[in-house]
Coordinates of C-alpha atoms and ligand atoms in Angstrom, one line a residue:
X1 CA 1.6 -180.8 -109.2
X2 CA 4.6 -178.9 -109.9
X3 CA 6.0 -177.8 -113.3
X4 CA 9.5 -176.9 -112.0
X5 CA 12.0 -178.7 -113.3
X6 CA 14.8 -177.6 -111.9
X7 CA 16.6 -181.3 -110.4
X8 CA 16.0 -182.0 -106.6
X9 CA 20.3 -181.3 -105.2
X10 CA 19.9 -184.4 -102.9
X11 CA 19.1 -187.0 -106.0
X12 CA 23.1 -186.0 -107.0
X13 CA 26.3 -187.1 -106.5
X14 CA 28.7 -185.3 -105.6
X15 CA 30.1 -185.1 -109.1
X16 CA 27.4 -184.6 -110.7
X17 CA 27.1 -181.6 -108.0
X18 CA 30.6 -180.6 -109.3
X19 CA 29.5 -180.9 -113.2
X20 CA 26.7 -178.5 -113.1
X21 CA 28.4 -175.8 -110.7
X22 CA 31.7 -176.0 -112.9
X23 CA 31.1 -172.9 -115.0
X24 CA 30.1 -170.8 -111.8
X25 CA 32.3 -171.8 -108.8
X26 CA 35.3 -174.1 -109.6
X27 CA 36.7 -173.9 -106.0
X28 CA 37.5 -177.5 -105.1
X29 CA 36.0 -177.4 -101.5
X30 CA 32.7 -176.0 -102.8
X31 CA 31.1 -179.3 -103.5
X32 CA 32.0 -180.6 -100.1
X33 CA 30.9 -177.8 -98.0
X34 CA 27.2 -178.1 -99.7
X35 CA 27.6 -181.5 -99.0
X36 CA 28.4 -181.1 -95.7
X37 CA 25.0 -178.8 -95.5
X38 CA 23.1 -181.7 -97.2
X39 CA 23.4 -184.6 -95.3
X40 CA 25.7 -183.6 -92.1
X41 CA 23.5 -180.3 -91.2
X42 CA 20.6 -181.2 -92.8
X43 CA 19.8 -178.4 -94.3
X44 CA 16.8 -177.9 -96.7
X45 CA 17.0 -174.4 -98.2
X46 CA 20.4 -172.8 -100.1
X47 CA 19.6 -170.0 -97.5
X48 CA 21.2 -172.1 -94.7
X49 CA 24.5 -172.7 -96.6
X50 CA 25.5 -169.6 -94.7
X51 CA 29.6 -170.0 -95.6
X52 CA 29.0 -170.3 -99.3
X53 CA 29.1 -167.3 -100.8
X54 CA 26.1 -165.8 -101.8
X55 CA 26.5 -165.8 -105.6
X56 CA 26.6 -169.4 -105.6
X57 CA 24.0 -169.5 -103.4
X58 CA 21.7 -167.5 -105.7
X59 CA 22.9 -170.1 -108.5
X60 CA 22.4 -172.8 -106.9
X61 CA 18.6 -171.8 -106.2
X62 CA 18.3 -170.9 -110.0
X63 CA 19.4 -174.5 -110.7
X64 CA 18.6 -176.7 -108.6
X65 CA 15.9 -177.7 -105.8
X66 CA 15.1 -179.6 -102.8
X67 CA 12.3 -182.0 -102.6
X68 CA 11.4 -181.7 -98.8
X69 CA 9.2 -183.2 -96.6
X70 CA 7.9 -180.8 -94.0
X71 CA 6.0 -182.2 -91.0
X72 CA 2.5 -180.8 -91.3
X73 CA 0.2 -182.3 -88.6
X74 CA 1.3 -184.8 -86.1
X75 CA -1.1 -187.1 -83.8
X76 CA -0.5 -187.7 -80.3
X77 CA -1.6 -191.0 -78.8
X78 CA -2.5 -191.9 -75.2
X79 CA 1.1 -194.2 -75.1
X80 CA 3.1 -191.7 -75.9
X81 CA 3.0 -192.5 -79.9
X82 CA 3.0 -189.6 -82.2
X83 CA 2.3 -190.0 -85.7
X84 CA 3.3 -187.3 -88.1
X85 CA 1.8 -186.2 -91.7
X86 CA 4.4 -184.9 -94.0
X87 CA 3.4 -182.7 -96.9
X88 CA 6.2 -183.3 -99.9
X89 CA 7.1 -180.6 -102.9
X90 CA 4.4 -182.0 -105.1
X91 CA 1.3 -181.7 -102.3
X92 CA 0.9 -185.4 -101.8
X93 CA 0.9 -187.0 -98.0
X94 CA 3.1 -189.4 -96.0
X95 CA 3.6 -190.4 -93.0
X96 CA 5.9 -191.5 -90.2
X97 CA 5.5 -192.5 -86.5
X98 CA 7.7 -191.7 -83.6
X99 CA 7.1 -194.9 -81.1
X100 CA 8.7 -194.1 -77.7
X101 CA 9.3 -197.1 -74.8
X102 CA 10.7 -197.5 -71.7
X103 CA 14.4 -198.0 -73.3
X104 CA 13.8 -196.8 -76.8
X105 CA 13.0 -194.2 -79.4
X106 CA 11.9 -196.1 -82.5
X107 CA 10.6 -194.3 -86.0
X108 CA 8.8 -195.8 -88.4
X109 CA 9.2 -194.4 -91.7
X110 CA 7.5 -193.9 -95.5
X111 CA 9.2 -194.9 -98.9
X112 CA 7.0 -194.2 -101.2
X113 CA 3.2 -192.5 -101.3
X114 CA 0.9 -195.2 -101.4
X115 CA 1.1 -198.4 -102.4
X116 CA 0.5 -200.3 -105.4
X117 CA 0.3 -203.6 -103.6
X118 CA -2.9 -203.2 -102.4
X119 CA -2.8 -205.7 -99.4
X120 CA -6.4 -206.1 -97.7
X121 CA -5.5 -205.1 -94.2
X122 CA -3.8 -201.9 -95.3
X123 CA -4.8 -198.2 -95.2
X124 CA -2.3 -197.5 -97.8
X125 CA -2.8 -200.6 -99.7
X126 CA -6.4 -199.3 -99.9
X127 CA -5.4 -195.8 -101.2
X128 CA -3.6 -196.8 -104.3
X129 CA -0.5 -196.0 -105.4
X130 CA 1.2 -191.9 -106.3
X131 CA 4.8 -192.2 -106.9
X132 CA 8.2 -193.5 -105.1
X133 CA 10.0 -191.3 -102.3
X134 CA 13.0 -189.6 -103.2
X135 CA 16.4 -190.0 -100.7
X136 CA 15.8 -186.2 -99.4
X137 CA 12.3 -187.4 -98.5
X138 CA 13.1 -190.3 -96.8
X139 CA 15.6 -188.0 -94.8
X140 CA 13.5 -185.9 -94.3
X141 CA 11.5 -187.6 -92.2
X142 CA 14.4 -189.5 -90.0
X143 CA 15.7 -185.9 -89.0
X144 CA 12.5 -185.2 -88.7
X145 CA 11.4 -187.7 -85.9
X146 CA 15.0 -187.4 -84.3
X147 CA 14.5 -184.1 -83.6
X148 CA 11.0 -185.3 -82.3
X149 CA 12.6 -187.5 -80.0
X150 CA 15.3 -185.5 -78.8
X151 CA 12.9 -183.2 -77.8
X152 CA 10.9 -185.7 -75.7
X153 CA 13.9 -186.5 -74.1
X154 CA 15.6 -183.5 -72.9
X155 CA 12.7 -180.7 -73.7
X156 CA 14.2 -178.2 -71.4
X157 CA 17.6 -177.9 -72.8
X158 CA 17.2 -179.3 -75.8
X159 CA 18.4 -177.6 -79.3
X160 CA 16.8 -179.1 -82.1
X161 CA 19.0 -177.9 -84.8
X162 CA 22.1 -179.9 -82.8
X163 CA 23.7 -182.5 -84.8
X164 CA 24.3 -184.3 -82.2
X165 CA 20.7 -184.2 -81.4
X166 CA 19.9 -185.5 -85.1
X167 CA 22.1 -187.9 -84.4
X168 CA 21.8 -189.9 -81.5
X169 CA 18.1 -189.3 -80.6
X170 CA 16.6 -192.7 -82.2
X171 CA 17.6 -196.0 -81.4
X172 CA 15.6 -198.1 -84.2
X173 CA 14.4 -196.8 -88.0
X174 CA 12.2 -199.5 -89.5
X175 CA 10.6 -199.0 -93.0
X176 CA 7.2 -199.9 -92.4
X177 CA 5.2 -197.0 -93.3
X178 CA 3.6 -196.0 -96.4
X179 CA 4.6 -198.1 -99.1
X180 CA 7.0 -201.3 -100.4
X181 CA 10.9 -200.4 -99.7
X182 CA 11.6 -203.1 -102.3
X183 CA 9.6 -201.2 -105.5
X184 CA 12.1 -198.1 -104.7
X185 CA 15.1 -200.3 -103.8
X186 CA 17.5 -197.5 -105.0
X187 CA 16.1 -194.4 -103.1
X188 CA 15.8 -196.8 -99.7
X189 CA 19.4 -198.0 -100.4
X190 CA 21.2 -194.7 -100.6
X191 CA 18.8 -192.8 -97.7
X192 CA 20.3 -195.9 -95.3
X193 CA 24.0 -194.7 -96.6
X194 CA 23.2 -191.7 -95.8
X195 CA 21.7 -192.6 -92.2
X196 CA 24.8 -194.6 -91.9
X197 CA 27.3 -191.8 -93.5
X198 CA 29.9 -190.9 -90.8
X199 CA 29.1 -187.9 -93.2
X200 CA 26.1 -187.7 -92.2
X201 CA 24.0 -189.1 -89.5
X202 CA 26.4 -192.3 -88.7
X203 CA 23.7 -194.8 -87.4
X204 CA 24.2 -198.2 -87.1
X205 CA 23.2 -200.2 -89.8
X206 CA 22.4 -202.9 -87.0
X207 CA 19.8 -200.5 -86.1
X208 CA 18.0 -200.5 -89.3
X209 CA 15.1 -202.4 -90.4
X210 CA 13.9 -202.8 -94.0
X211 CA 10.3 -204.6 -94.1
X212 CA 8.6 -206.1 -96.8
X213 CA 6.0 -208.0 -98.1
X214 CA 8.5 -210.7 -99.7
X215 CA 9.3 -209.8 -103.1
X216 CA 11.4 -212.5 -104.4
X217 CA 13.7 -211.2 -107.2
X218 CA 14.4 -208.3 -104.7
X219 CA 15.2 -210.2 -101.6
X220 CA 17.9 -211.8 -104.2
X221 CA 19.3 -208.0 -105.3
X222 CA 19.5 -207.4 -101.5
X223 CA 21.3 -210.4 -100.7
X224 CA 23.6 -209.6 -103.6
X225 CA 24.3 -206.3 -102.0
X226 CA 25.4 -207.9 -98.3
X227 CA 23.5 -205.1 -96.6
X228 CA 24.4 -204.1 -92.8
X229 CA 21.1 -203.5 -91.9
X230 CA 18.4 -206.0 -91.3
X231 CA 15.5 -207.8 -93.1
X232 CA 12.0 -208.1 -92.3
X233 CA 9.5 -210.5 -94.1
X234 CA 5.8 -209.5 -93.5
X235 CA 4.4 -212.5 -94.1
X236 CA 0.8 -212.8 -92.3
X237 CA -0.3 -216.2 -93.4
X238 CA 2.2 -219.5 -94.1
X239 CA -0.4 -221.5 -96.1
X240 CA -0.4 -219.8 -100.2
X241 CA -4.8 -220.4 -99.7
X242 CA -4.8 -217.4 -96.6
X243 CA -2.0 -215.6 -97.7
X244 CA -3.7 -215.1 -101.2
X245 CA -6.7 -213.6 -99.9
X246 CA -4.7 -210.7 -98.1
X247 CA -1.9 -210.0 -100.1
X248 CA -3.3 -210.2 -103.6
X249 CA 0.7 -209.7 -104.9
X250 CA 1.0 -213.7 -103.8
X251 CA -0.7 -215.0 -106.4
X252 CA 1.7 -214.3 -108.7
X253 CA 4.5 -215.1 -106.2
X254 CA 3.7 -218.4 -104.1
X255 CA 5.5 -219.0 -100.6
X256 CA 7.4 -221.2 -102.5
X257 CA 9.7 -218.4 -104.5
X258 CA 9.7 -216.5 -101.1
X259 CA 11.4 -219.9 -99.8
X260 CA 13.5 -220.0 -102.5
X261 CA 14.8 -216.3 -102.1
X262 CA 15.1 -216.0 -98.5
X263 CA 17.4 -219.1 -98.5
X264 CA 19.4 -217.8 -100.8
X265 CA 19.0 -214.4 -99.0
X266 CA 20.4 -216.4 -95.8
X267 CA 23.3 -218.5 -97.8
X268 CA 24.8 -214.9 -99.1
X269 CA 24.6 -213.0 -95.4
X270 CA 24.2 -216.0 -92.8
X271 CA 21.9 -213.5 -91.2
X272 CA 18.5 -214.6 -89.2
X273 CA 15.2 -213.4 -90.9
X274 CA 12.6 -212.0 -88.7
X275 CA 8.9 -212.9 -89.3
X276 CA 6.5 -210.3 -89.0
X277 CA 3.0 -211.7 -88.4
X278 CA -0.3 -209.8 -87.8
X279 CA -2.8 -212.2 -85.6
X280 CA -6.4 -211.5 -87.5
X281 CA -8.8 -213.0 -85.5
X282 CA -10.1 -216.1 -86.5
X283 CA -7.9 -216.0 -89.7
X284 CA -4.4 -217.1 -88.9
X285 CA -4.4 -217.3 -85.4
X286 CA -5.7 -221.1 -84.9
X287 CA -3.1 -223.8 -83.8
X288 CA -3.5 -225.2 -87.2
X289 CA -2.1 -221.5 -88.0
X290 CA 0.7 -221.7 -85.7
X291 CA 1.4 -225.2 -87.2
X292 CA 1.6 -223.7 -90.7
X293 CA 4.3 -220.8 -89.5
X294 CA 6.4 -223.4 -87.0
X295 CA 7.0 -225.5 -90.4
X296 CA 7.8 -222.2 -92.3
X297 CA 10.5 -221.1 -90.2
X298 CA 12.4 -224.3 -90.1
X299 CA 14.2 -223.1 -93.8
X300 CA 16.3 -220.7 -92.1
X301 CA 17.1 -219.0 -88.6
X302 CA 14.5 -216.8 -87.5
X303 CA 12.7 -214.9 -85.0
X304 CA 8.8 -214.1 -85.1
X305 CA 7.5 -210.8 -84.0
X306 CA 3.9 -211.5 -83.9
X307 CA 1.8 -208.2 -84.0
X308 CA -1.5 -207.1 -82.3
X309 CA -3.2 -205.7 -85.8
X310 CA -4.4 -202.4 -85.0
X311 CA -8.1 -202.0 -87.2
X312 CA -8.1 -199.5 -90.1
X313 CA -12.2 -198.3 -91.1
X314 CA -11.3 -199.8 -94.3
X315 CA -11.2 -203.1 -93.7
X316 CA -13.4 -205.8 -91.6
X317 CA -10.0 -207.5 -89.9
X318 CA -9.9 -207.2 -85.9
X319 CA -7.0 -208.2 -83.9
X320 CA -6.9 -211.5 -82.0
X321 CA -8.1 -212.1 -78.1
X322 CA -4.8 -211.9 -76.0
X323 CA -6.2 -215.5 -74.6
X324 CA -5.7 -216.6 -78.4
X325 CA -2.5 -214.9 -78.7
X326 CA -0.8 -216.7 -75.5
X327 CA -1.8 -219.9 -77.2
X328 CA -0.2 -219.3 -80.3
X329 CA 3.0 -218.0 -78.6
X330 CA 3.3 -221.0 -76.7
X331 CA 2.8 -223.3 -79.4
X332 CA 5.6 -221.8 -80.9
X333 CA 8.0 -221.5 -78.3
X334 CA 7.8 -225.2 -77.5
X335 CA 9.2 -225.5 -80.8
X336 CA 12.0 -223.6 -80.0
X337 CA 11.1 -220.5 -81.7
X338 CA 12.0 -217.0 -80.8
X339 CA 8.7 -215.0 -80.1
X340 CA 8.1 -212.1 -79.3
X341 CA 4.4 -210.5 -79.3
X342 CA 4.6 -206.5 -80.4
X343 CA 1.5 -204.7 -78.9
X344 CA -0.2 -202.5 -81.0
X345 CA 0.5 -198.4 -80.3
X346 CA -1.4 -195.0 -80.9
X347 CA -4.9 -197.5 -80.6
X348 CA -6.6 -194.2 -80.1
X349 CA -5.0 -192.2 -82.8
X350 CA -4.7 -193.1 -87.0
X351 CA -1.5 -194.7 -86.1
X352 CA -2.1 -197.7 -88.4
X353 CA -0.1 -197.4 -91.8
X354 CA -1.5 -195.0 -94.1
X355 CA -4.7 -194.1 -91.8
X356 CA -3.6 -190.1 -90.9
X357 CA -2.7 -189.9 -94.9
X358 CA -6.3 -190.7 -95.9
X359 CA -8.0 -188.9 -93.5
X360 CA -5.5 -185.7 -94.4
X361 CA -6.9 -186.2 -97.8
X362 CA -10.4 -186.5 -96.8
X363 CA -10.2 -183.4 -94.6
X364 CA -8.7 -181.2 -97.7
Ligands
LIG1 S1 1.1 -203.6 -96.2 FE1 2.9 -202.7 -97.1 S2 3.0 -203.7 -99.1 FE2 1.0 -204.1 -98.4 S3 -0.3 -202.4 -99.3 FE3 0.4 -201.8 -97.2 S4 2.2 -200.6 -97.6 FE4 1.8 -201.8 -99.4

């Protein structure tokens, strides 16, 4: 743990920024220059702020901080899959995962160390819960695994520090690492502003996915907010009976309120929901199972992205046969649903979510 308390620059606005500079360095494009070195350059030390002068650099370091999240061991897989373990101010662990394919550079990113959900199928879920990702550490890792990317890309020419190589490197961010987006709603909001920023890294929105478990009064606060990007549901099971016994947060919160919400979540942005479903063998993957999901889907528009699980030690779940999987796609799709099957990656790496963070922690 850390005992400074100095405030972490990238938690304020820019007048707040302004406030707590004021007595120092009243020059009225000083706030936007070190904002400019925030979230358009990335930087992470007031070293880097090279055109501010160094006075109100050295101020700036007295008073405030920077949160960071520096990459500290990454993973390679067989596929081409590299998962990264990021070390943050306070010592704890994260992770994100670059996940390169023929046409696209996707990263899957952290929100908050751990999880307090505890779903049964989960590394993190298994590893309890630490505390929620600031916006600098969910930046962190996006510039992170563009650079990453831009690297695999063009490594012969290639200069990391680029914007335009921050910028333009990944074609998908979903939030399905570590952690619930939804239980630090604020922080994931304003780090996808700041992905979006023309001030900053100017991603599409459209290129953005938030993914969670389903938590109803949130998916209403989203909806309220009209958000660019999209929305994921991880839902796993379609009968409350199975869905209990995996994700012990729907007992309190029966299919029913998820209904309820992603209606209403579909009324406010007339977008289509997509369906993330892990196949567990012989535990959601019957026809019965298919059944159950096909009846689901017919509140709203959707499309199901059914996953090949990819085992964590922690748990007993295995992934379905492929045989099994075909079956279940079919019964779908003669029901007129949009399917598609995402193969598992890094198989031979801890590229499930939250393995590399627990066995970081077991190796310190
Ligand atoms: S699956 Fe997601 S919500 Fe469930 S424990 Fe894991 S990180 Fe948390």
């Amino acid at each position: 743990m850390t005992n400074d308390i100095r405030p972490d620059i990238r938690t304020l606005s820019r007048e707040e920024i302004r406030q707590g500079l004021a007595q120092h360095d009243d020059k009225k494009f000083r706030v936007r220059q070190i904002y400019e070195w925030l979230w358009m350059n990335a930087c992470i030390s007031f070293d880097e702020m090279t055109n501010i002068p160094s006075p109100t650099r050295e101020f700036l370091k007295t008073n405030f901080t920077f949160y960071t999240a520096i990459a500290e061991a990454e993973q390679k897989s067989k596929d081409g899959t590299i998962k990264v373990g990021f070390r943050l101010y306070d010592r704890s662990l994260i992770e994100g995962v670059l996940i390169p394919s023929e046409d696209r550079y996707t990263a899957c990113i952290s929100s908050q160390v751990g999880c307090i959900l505890g779903c049964k199928f989960c590394a993190t879920g298994n590893g309890g819960f630490t505390r929620n990702l600031t916006v600098g550490e969910i930046f962190d890792q996006v510039v992170y695994l563009s650079k990453l990317a831009g690297y695999i890309r063009k490594p012969s020419d290639v200069n990391l520090n680029q914007l335009s190589v921050i910028r333009h490197s990944l074609s998908n961010i979903v939030f399905m690492g570590m952690g619930e987006p939804f239980l630090n709603y604020n922080q994931v909001k304003k780090s996808i502003e700041k992905i979006t920023s023309g001030e900053s890294l100017g991603m599409s929105p459209q290129r953005i996915t938030v993914s969670s478990i389903g938590i109803p009064k949130m998916i209403r606060t989203m909806a309220d907010d009209n958000p660019k990007y999209l929305f994921a549901i991880s839902l796993h099971a379609a009968n409350d009976e199975k869905r209990n016994q995996i994700i012990p947060f729907n007992l309190n919160h029966p299919l029913s309120e998820i209904i309820s919400a992603l209606k209403y979540y579909h009324l406010k942005t007339k977008k289509r929901i997509t369906i993330e479903y892990i196949l567990f063998a012989g535990f959601n993957d019957s026809l019965a199972d298919a059944h159950e999901l096909a009846l689901f889907c017919r509140n709203f528009p959707v499309k199901i992205n059914l996953i090949e699980y990819n085992p964590v030690k922690e748990t007993d779940f295995i992934g379905s046969d492929p045989s099994v999987t075909r079956a279940f796609v079919n019964f779908l799709e003669k029901r007129n649903l949009v399917v598609n099957v995402r193969k598992s990656r890094g198989k031979d790496i801890d590229a499930a979510c939250g393995q590399l963070t627990t066995n970081l922690l077991k190796s310190n």
